mmCIF file with all atom_site columns, C-alpha atoms in Angstrom:
data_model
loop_
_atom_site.group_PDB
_atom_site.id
_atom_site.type_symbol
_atom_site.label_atom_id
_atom_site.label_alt_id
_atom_site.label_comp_id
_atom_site.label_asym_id
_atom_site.label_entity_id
_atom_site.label_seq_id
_atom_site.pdbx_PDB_ins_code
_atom_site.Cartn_x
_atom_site.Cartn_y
_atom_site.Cartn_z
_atom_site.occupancy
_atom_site.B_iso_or_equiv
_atom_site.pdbx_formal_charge
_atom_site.auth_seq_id
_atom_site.auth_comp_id
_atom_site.auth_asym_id
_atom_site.auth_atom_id
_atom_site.pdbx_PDB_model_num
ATOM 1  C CA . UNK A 1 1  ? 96.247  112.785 96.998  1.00 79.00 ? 1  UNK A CA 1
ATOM 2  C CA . UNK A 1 2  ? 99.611  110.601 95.972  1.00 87.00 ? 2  UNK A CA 1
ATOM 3  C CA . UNK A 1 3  ? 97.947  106.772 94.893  1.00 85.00 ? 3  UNK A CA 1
ATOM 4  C CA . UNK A 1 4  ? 100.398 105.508 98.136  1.00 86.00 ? 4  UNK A CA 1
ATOM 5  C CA . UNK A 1 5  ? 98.002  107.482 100.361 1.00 88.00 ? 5  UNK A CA 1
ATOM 6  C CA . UNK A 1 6  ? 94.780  106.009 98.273  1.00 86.00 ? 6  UNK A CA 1
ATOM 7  C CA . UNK A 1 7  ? 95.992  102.704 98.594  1.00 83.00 ? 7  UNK A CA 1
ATOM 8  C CA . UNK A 1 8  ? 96.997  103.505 102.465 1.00 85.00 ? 8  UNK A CA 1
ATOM 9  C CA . UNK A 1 9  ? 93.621  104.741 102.948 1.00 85.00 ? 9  UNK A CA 1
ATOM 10 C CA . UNK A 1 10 ? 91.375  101.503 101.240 1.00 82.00 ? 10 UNK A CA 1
ATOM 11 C CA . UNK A 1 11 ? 93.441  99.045  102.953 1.00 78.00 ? 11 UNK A CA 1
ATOM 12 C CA . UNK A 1 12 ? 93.148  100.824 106.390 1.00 78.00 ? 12 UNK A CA 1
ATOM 13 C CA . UNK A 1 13 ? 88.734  100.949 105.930 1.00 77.00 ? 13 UNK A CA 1
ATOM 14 C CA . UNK A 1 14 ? 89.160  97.839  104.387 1.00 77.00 ? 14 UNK A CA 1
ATOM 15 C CA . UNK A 1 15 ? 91.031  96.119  107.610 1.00 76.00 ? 15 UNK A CA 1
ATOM 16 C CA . UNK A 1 16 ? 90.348  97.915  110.531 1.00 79.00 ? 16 UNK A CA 1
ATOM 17 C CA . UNK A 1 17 ? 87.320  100.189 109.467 1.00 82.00 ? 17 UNK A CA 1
ATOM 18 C CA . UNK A 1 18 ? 83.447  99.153  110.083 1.00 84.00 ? 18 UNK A CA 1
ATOM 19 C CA . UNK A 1 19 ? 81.902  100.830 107.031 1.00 82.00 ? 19 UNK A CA 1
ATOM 20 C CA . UNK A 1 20 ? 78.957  99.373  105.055 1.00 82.00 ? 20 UNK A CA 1
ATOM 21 C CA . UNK A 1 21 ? 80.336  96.227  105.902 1.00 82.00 ? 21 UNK A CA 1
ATOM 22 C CA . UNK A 1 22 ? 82.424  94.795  108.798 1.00 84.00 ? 22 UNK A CA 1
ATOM 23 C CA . UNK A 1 23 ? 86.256  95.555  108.633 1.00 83.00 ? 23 UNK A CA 1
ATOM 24 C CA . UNK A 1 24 ? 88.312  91.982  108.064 1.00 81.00 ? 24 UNK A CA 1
ATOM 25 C CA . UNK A 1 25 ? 90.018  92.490  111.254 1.00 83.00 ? 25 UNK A CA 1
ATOM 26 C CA . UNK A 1 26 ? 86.633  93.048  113.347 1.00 85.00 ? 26 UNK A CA 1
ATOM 27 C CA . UNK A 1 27 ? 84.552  89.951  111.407 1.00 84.00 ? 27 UNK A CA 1
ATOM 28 C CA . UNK A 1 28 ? 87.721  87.586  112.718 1.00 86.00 ? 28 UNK A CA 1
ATOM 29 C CA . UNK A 1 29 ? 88.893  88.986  115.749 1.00 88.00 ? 29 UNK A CA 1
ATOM 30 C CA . UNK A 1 30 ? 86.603  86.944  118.521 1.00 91.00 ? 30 UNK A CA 1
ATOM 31 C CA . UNK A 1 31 ? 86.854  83.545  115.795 1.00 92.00 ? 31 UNK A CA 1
ATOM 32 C CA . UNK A 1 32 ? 87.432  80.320  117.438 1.00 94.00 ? 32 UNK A CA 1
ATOM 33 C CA . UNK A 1 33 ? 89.820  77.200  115.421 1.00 91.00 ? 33 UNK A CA 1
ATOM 34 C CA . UNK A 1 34 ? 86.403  75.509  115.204 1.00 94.00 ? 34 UNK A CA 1
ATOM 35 C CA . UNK A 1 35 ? 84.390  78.385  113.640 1.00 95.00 ? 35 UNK A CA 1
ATOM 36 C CA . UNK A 1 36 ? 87.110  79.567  111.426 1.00 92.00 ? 36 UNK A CA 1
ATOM 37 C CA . UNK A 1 37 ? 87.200  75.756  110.144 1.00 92.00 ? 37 UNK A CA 1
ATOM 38 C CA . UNK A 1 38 ? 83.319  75.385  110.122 1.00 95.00 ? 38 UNK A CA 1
ATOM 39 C CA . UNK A 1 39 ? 81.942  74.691  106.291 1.00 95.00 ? 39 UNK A CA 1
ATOM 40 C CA . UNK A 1 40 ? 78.320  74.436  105.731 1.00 94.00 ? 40 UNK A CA 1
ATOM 41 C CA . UNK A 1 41 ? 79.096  71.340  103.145 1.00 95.00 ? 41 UNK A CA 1
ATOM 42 C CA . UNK A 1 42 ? 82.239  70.469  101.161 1.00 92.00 ? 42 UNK A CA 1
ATOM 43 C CA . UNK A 1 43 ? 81.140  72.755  98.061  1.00 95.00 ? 43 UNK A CA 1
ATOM 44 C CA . UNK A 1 44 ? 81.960  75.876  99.666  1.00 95.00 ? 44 UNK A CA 1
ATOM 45 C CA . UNK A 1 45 ? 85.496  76.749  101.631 1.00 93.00 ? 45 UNK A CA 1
ATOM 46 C CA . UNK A 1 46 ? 85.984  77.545  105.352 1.00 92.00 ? 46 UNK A CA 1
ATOM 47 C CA . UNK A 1 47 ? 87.117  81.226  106.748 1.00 90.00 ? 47 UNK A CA 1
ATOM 48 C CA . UNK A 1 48 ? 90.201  79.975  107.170 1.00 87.00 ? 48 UNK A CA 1
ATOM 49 C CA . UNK A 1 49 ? 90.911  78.220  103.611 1.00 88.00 ? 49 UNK A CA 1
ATOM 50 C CA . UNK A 1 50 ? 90.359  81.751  102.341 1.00 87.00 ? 50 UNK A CA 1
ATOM 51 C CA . UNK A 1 51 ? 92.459  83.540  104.416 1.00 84.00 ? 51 UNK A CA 1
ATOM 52 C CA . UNK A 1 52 ? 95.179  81.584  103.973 1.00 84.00 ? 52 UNK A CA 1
ATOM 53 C CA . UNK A 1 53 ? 94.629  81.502  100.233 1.00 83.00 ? 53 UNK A CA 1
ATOM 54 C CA . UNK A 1 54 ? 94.356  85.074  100.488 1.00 82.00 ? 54 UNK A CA 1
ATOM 55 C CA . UNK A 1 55 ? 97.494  85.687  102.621 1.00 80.00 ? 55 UNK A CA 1
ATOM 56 C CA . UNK A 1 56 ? 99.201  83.567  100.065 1.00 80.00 ? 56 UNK A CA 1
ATOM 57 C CA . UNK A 1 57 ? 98.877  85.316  97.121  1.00 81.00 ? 57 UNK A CA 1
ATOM 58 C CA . UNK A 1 58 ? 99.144  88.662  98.756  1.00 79.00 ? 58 UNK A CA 1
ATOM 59 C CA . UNK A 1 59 ? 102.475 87.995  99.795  1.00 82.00 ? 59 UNK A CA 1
ATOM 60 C CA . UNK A 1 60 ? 103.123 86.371  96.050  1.00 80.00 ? 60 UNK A CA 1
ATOM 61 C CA . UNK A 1 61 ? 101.590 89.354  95.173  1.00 79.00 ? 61 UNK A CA 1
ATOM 62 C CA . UNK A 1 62 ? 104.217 92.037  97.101  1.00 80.00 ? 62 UNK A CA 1
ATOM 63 C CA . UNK A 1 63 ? 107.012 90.206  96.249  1.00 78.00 ? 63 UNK A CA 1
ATOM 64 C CA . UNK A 1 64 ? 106.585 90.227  92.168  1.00 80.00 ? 64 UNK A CA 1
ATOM 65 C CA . UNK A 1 65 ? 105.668 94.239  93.107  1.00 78.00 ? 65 UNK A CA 1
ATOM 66 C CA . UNK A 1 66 ? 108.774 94.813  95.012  1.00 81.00 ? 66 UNK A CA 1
ATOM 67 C CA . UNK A 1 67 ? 110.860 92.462  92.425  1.00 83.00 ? 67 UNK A CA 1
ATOM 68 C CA . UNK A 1 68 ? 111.248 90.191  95.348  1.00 80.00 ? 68 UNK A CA 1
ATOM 69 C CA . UNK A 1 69 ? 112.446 86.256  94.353  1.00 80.00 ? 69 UNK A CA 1
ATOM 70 C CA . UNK A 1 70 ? 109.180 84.327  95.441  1.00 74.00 ? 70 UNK A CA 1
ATOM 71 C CA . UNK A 1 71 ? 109.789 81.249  97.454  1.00 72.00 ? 71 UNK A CA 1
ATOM 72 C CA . UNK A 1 72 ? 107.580 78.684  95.804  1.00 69.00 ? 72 UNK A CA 1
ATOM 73 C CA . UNK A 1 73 ? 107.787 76.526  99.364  1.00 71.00 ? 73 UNK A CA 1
ATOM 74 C CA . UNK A 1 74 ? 105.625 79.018  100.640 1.00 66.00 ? 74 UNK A CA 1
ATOM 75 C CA . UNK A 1 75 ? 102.286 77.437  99.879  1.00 65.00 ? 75 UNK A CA 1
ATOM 76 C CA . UNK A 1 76 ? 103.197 74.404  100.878 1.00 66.00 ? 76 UNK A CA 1
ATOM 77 C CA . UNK A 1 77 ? 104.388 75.628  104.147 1.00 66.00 ? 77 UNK A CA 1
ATOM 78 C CA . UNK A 1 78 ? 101.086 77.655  104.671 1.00 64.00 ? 78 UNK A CA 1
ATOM 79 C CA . UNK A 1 79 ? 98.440  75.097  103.747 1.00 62.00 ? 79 UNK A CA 1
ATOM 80 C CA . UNK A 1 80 ? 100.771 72.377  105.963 1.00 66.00 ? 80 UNK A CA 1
ATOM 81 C CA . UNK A 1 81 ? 100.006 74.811  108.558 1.00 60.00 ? 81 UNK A CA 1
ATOM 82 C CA . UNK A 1 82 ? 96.293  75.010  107.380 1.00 59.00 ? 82 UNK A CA 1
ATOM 83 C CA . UNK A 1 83 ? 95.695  71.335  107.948 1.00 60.00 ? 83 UNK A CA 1
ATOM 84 C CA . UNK A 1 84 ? 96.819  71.812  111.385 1.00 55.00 ? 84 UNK A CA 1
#
């Protein structure tokens, strides 16, 4: 197996696949504003801090990988949209 169809297959369990643990897609999918928001105390970050930290740096990620110009706006766009 080609490492494209490794990598296909770990991101596919990984998003959409209940394994040993729930898939991303299935933990979120019935998540309310308020839950996704909810922090148990101001040490730790919300569901939704992480995700968009994670969708940030994914994308920064892809673009260095496809030798993609990164827009450095980005973040600030995404965690203006974080703060609602």
């Amino acid at each position: 197996m080609e490492l494209r169809e490794v990598l296909k297959e770990q991101l596919n369990a990984s998003h959409h696949e209940n394994g040993w643990f729930v898939s991303l897609l299935n933990s979120i999918v019935n998540l309310s504003d308020e839950e996704a928001d909810w922090k148990p105390n101001e040490d730790v970050h919300s569901i939704h801090e992480i995700t968009t930290h994670l969708l940030y740096y994914n994308e920064r990620y892809l673009h260095r990988f496809k030798e993609e110009s990164v827009d450095d706006n980005r973040k600030k766009i995404l965690f203006r949209w974080m703060k609602g």
